[in-house]
Coordinates of C-alpha atoms and ligand atoms in Angstrom, one line a residue:
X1 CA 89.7 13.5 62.5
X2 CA 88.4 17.1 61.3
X3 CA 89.4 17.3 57.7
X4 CA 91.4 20.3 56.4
X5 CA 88.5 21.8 54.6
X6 CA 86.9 22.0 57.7
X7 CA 89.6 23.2 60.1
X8 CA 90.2 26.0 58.0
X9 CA 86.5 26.7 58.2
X10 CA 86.7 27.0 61.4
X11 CA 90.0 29.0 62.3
X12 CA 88.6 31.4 59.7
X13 CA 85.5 31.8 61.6
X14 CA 87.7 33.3 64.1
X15 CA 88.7 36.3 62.7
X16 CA 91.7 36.5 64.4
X17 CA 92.4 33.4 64.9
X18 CA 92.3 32.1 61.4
X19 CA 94.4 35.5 60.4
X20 CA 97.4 35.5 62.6
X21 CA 97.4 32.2 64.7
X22 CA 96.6 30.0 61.9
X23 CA 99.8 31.2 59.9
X24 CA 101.6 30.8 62.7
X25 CA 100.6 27.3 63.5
X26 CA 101.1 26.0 59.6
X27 CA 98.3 23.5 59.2
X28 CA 100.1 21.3 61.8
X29 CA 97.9 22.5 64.4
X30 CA 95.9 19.6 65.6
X31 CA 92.5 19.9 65.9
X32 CA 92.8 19.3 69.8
X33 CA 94.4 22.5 69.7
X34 CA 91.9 24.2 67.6
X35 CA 89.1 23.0 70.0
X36 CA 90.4 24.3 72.9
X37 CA 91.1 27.3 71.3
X38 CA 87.7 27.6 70.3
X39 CA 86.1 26.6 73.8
X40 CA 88.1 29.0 75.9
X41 CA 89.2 31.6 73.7
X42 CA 90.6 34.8 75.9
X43 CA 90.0 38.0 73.8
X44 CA 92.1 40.3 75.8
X45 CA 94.8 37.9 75.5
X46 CA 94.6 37.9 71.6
X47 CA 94.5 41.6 71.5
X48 CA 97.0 41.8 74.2
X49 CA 94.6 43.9 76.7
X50 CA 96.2 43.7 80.7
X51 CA 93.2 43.3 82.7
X52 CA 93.6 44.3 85.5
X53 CA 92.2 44.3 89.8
X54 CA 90.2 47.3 90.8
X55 CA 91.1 49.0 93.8
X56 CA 89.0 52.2 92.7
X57 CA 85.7 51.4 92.2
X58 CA 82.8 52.1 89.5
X59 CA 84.8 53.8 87.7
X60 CA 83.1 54.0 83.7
X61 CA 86.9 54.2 82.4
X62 CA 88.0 50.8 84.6
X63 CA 84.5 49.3 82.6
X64 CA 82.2 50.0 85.4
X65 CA 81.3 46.9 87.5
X66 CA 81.0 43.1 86.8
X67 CA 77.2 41.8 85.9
X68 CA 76.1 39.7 88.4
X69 CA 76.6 36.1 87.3
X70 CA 72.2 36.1 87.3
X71 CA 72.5 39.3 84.5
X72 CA 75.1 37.5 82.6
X73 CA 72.5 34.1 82.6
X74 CA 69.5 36.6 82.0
X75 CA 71.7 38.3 78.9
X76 CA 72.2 34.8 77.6
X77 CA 69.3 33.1 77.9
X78 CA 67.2 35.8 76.2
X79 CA 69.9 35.9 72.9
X80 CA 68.4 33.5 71.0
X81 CA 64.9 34.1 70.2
X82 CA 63.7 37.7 69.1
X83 CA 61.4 39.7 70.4
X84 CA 59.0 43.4 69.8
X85 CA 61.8 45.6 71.9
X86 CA 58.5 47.9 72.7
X87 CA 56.7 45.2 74.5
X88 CA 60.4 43.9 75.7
X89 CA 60.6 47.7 77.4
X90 CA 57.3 47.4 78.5
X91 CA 56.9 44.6 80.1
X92 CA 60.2 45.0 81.7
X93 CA 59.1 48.6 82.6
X94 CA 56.1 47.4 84.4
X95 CA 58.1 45.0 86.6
X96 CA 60.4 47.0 87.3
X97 CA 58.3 50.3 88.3
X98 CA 56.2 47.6 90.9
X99 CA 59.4 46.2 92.2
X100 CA 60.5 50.3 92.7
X101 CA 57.0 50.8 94.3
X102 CA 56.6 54.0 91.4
X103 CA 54.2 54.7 88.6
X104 CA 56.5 53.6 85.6
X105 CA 59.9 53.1 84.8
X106 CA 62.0 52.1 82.0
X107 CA 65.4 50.8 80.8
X108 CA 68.2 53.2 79.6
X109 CA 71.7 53.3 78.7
X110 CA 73.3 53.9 81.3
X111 CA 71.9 57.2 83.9
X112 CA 74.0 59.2 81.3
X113 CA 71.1 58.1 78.7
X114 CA 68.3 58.7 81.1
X115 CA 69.2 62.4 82.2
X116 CA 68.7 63.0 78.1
X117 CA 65.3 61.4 77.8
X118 CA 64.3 62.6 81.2
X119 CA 64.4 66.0 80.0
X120 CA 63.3 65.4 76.3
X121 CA 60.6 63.9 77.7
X122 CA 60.4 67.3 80.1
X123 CA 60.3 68.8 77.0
X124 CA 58.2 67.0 74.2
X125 CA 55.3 65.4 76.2
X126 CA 53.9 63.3 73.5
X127 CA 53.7 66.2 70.8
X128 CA 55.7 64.3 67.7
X129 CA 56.9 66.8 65.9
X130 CA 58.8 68.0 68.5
X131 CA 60.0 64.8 69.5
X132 CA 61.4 64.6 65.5
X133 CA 62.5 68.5 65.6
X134 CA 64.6 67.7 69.2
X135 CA 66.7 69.8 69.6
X136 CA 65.9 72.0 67.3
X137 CA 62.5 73.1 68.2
X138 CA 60.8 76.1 67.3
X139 CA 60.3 78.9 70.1
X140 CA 62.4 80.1 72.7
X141 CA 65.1 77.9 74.2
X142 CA 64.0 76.0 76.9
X143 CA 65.4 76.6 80.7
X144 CA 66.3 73.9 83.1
X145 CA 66.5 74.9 87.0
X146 CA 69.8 73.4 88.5
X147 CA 71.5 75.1 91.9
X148 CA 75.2 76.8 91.0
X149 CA 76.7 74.1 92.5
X150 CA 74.9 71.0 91.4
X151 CA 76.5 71.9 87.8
X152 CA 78.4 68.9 86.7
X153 CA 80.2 67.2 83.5
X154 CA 76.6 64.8 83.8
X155 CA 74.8 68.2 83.0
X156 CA 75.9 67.5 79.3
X157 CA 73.3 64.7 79.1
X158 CA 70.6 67.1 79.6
X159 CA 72.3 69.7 77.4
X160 CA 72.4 67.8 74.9
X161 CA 68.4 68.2 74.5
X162 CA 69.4 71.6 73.6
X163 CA 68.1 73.5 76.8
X164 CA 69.6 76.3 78.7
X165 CA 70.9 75.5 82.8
X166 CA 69.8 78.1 84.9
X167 CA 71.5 78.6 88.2
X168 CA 69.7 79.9 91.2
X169 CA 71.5 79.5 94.6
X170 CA 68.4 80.1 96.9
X171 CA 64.8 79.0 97.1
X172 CA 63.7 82.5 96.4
X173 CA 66.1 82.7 93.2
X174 CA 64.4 79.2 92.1
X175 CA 60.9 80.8 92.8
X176 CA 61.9 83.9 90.5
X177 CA 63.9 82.2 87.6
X178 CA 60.9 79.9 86.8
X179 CA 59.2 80.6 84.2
X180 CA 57.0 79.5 80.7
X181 CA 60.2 78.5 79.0
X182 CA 61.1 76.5 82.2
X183 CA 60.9 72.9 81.3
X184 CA 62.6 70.9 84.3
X185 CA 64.2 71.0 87.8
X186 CA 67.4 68.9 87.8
X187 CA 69.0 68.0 91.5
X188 CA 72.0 66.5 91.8
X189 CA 72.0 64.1 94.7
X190 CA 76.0 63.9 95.7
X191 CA 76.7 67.4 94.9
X192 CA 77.2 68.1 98.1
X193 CA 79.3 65.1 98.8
X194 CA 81.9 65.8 95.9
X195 CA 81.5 69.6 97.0
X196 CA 81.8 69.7 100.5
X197 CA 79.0 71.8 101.1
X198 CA 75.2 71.5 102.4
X199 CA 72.7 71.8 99.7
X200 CA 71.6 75.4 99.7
X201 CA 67.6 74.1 98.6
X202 CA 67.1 71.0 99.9
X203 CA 65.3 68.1 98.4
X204 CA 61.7 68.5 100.3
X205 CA 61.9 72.1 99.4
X206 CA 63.0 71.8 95.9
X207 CA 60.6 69.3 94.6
X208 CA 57.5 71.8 96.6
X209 CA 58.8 74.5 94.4
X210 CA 58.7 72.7 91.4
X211 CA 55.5 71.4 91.9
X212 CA 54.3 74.5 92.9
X213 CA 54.9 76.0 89.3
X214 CA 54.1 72.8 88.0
X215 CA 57.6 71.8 86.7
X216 CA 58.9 68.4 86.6
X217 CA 61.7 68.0 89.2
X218 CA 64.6 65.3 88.4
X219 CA 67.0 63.6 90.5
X220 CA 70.2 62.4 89.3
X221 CA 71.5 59.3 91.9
X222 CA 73.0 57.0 89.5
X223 CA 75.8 56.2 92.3
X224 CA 73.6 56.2 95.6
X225 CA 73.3 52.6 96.3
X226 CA 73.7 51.1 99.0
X227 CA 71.6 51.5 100.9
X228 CA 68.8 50.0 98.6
X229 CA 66.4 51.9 100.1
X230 CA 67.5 55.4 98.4
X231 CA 66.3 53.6 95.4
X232 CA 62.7 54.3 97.0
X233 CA 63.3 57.4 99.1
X234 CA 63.2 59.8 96.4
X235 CA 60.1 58.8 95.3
X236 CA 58.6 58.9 97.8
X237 CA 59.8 63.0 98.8
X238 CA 58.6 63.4 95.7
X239 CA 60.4 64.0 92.7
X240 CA 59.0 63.2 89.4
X241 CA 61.5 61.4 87.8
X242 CA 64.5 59.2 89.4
X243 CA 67.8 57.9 87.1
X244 CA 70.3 55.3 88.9
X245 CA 73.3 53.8 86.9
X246 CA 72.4 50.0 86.0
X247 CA 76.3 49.0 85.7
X248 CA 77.5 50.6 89.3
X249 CA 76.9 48.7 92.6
X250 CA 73.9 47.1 91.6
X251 CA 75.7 45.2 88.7
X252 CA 73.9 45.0 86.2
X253 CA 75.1 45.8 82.7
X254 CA 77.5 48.4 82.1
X255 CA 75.5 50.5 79.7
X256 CA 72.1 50.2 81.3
X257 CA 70.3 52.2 84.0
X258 CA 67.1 53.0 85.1
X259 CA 64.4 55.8 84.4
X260 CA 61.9 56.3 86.7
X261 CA 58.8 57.6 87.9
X262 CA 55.5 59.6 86.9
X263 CA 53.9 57.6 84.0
X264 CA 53.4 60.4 81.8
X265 CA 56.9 61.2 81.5
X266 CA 58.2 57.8 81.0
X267 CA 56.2 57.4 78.3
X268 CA 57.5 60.8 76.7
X269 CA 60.9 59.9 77.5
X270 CA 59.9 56.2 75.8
X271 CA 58.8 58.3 72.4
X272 CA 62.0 60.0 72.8
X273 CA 64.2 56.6 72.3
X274 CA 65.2 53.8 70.2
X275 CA 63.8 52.1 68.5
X276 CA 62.1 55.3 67.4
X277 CA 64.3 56.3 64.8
X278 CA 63.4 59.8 64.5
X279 CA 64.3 60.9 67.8
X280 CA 67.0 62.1 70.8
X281 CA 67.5 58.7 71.8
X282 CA 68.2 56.8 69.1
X283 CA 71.7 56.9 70.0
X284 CA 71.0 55.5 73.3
X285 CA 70.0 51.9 72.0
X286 CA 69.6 49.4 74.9
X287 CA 69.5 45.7 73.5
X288 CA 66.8 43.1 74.7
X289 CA 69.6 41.3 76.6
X290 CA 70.8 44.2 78.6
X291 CA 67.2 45.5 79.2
X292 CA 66.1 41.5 80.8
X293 CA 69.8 42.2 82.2
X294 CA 68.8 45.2 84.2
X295 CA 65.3 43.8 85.0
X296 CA 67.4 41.0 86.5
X297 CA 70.0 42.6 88.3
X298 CA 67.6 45.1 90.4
X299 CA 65.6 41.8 92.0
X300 CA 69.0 40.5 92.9
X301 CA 70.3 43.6 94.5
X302 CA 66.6 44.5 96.1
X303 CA 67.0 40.4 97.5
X304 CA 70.6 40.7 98.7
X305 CA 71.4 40.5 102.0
X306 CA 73.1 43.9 102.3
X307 CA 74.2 43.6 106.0
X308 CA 76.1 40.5 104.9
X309 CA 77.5 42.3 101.9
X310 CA 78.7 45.1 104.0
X311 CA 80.6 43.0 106.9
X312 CA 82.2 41.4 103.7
X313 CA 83.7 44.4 102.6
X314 CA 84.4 45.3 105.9
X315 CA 86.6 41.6 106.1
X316 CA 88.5 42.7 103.2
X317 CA 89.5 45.6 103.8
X318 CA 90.5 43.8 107.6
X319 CA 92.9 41.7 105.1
X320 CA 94.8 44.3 103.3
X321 CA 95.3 46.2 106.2
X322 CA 96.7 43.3 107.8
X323 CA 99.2 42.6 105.0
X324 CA 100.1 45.8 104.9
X325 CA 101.1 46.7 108.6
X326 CA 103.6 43.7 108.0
X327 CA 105.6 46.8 107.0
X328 CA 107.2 48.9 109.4
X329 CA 105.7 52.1 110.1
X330 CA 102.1 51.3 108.0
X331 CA 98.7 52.4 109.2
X332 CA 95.0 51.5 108.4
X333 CA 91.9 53.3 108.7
X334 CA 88.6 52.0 107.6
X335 CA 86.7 55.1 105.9
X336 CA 83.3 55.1 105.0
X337 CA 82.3 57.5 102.6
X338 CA 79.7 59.6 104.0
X339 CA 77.3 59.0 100.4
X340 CA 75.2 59.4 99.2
X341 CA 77.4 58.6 96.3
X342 CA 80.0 55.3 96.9
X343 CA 78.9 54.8 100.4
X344 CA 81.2 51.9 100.6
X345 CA 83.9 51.0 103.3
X346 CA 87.2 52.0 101.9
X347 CA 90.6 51.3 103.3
X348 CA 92.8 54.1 103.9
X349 CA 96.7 53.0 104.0
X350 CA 99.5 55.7 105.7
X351 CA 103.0 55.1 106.4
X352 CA 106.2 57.6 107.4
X353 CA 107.5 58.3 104.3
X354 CA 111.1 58.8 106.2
X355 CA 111.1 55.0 106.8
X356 CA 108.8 54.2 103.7
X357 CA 110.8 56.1 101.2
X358 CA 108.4 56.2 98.6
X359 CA 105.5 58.6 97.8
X360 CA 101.9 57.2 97.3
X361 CA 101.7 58.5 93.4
X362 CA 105.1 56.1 92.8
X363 CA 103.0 53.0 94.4
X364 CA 100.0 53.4 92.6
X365 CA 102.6 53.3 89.7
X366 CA 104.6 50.3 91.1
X367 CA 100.6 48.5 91.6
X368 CA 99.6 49.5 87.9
X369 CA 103.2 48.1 86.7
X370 CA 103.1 44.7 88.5
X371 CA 101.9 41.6 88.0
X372 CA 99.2 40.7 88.0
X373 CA 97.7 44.9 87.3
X374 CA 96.2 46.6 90.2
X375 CA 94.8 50.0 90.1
X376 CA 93.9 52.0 93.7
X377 CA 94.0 55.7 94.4
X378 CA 96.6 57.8 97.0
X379 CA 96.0 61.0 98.2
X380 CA 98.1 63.1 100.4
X381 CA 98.1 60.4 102.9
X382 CA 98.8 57.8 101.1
X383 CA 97.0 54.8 99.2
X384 CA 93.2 54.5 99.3
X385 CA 91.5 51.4 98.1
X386 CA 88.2 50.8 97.5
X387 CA 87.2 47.0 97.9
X388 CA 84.0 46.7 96.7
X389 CA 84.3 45.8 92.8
X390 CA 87.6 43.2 93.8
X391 CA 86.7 40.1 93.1
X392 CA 87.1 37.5 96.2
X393 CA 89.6 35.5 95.6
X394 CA 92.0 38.9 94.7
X395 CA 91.9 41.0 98.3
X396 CA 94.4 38.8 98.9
X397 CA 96.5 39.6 95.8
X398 CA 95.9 43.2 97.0
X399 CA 97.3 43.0 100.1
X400 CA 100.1 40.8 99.0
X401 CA 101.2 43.4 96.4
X402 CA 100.6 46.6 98.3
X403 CA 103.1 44.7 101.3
X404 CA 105.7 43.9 98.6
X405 CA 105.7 47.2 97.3
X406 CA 105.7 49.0 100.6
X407 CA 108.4 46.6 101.7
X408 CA 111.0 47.3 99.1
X409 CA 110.9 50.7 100.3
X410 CA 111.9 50.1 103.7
Ligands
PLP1 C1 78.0 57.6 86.9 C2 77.2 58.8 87.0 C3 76.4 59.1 85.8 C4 76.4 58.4 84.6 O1 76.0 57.1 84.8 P1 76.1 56.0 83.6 O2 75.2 54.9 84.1 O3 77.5 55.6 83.5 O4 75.6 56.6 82.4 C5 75.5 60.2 85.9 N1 75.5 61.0 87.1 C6 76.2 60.7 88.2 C7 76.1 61.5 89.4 C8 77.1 59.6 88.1 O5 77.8 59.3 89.2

C-alpha cells in the first residue's frame, strides 16, 4: 500500500496531475490508478491537444517529422550523464563531416539556424569582437549575392546577421555587384522548383564566380533528400558551405540540422553559437541529446535502403487510391515531385464534382474535422496527399476516411 503522504508526493510531482486530476479523484484514487497514470501518461490528452495523421508532409507547423525510433534511443541514452557541449559538437562534427565526405561540419538548430551562422561566420572569421558586435558591426553594411528569384521568407535567417541581399539576375550582374563589402553568395536550391522557372546562374557557374572573387558561396537544401546522395553532390560542385534540415525526411530531431563544409567557416560559424554567450547564435541552442540525435539519424538515413523506402511509399499511395475509387467517378494519379525539394511520391485524387458534389477545400475540412484528425492538401483538382510522414499502420485510416468522405457526397 503507498501511504497518503506519499501518493500525494507523487500526484504533485505531476504538475497537472496533482492540480486538476487529483481533486477530481478525492484521495480515493488507488494507487493502481496513480501508477498507470504515471507509466503512460498522454500529454496531449491532459492538455486536450488533437493529434492528428499527416497527409502533407514536413511541414514545421504539423511539427516537422517523427525522429527515427534510433534518434529517440540516441536522445535518451545520452540524458543522463553530462558532457563539455564543445567537445560534444566536436566530436559529433568530425563524424559527421567523414560520414558527408567534407572538411567539417556541425550541428544546428534546424537549417533556419545554420543559414544565420553560415553567414556570421561569412562575416566574422574568427575576429571576436566582431563576433560580440554581430550585427552591429562597424563599417559599411555587408552585401550578400542572391539571384531575384531565389529571395525567400528563409532569407530572414541570413538577414538577421544584419547584411544587405543583393539581387543580380545574370552571371554578368553577379560579376559586377561583387564587391569589398560582399560577404557571401547564398543559392537557393528549390527556387526553381517552387518557381517554375530554370535557374538563370546555375550552380557550377555560381560557385566559379564566387570563388573567382574569393566569396564564400552557400547552398540552402534543407528539403532535398531523397536522394541521399544530394547530401554529397554539392560538395562536391563546390560550394563552400552546405545546410540540410535535421527534422525533414531524414528524421532526426525537429530542431536540428546540419552545417557544412570548408573547415574554416565552420569553425567561425562554431564562435558564432551557443554556448558562446556573447554571440548571433546563442539563441540557436542545440542540446547534447538532439546534437548525438542528428549524429544518429544521418547514419540511419545514409544506411537505409532507399529503393525499398521508395516502393513503400509507392504501396501506399497504391492503397488510398484503391479505397478511394470505391467511389463513383474517383481518379488517382501518382505524382512525383520533380525536387529537388519533397521529391516524394504523392497521390493525386480527382473526381466529377457533378457526381461528387463536394469541393476539395470542404474535404480537407471534413478530413481535419473527423475522427481520428487527418490533414492533406487539394488543389484545383482535388485532394493531394503526401504519404511519406503517415505512419504505417494509418494509410489505411487515410484511405478509409477519404472513401467515407467522398461517399457521402455521392
Ligand atoms: C524547411 C526549410 C528551411 C528551414 O529548415 P529548418 O530545419 O526547419 O530550420 C530553410 N530553407 C528551406 C529551403 C526549407 O525548405
Amino acid at each position: 500500500m503507498i501511504s497518503r503522504r506519499k501518493m500525494l508526493k507523487m500526484l504533485a510531482s505531476f504538475p497537472l496531475f496533482g492540480g486538476i486530476a487529483a481533486s477530481k479523484m478525492g484521495m480515493a484514487a488507488s494507487s493502481k490508478e496513480a501508477s498507470s497514470a504515471s507509466a503512460e501518461r498522454d500529454l496531449f490528452e491532459e492538455l486536450g491537444i488533437e493529434t492528428l495523421i499527416n497527409g502533407r508532409g514536413t511541414l514545421t507547423f504539423l511539427s516537422g517529422s517523427l525522429m527515427q525510433p534510433e534518434v529517440v534511443q540516441a536522445i535518451e541514452s545520452t540524458s543522463h550523464e553530462f558532457a563539455n557541449l564543445y567537445e560534444v559538437q566536436d566530436k559529433v562534427g568530425e563524424r559527421i563531416a567523414e560520414m558527408l565526405n567534407c572538411e567539417a561540419a556541425m550541428v544546428t538548430s534546424g537549417a533556419a539556424g545554420a543559414l544565420t551562422l553560415g553567414t556570421a561566420a561569412a562575416i566574422t572569421g574568427t575576429d571576436e569582437e566582431m563576433i560580440k558586435k554581430l550585427p552591429n558591426i562597424s563599417g559599411p553594411r555587408r552585401e550578400v549575392i542572391i539571384q531575384k528569384r531565389h529571395r525567400y521568407s528563409y532569407d530572414h535567417a541570413v538577414r538577421n546577421t544584419g547584411v544587405k541581399m543583393v539581387e543580380v539576375e545574370s552571371a554578368r550582374e553577379m560579376e559586377e555587384a561583387i564587391n569589398d563589402r560582399t560577404v557571401m553568395s547564398l543559392f537557393f536550391n528549390a527556387a526553381a522548383q517552387f518557381g517554375g522557372f530554370e535557374h538563370t546562374i546555375g550552380h557550377e557557374e555560381f560557385v566559379a564566380i564566387s570563388k573567382k572573387h574569393d566569396i564564400p558561396s552557400f547552398i540552402d537544401a534543407a528539403a532535398d533528400v531523397p536522394p541521399p546522395d544530394n547530401l554529397f553532390k554539392y560538395i562536391d560542385i563546390g560550394f563552400d558551405l552546405v545546410t540540410f534540415s535535421g527534422g525533414k525526411a531524414i528524421r532526426g530531431p525537429q530542431s536540428s540540422g546540419l552545417l557544412y563544409g570548408r573547415k574554416d567557416l565552420i569553425e567561425a560559424a562554431k564562435l558564432n553559437h551557443n554556448p558562446h554567450s556573447d554571440s548571433i547564435g546563442r539563441g540557436m541552442k542545440v542540446n547534447k541529446e538532439e546534437i548525438f540525435g542528428m549524429m544518429v539519424a544521418l547514419e540511419s538515413y545514409l544506411e537505409r535502403d532507399h529503393e525499398q523506402q521508395w516502393e513503400e511509399w509507392v504501396g501506399r499511395t497504391k492503397t488510398i487510391a484503391a479505397e478511394a475509387e470505391k467511389v463513383p467517378t474517383v481518379t488517382s494519379e501518382r505524382k512525383v515531385n520533380s525536387g529537388p525539394a519533397n521529391h516524394f511520391p504523392d497521390l493525386q485524387l480527382s473526381w466529377d464534382q457533378s457526381r461528387v458534389q463536394i469541393k476539395p477545400e470542404d474535404v480537407v475540412k471534413k478530413l481535419q474535422e473527423g475522427e481520428p484528425r487527418i490533414e492533406v492538401s487539394s488543389n484545383d483538382e482535388g485532394l493531394y496527399i503526401t504519404v511519406v510522414m503517415m505512419k504505417p499502420d494509418q494509410v489505411g485510416i487515410v484511405g478509409r476516411r477519404v472513401r467515407e468522405v467522398l461517399s457521402q457526397a455521392v
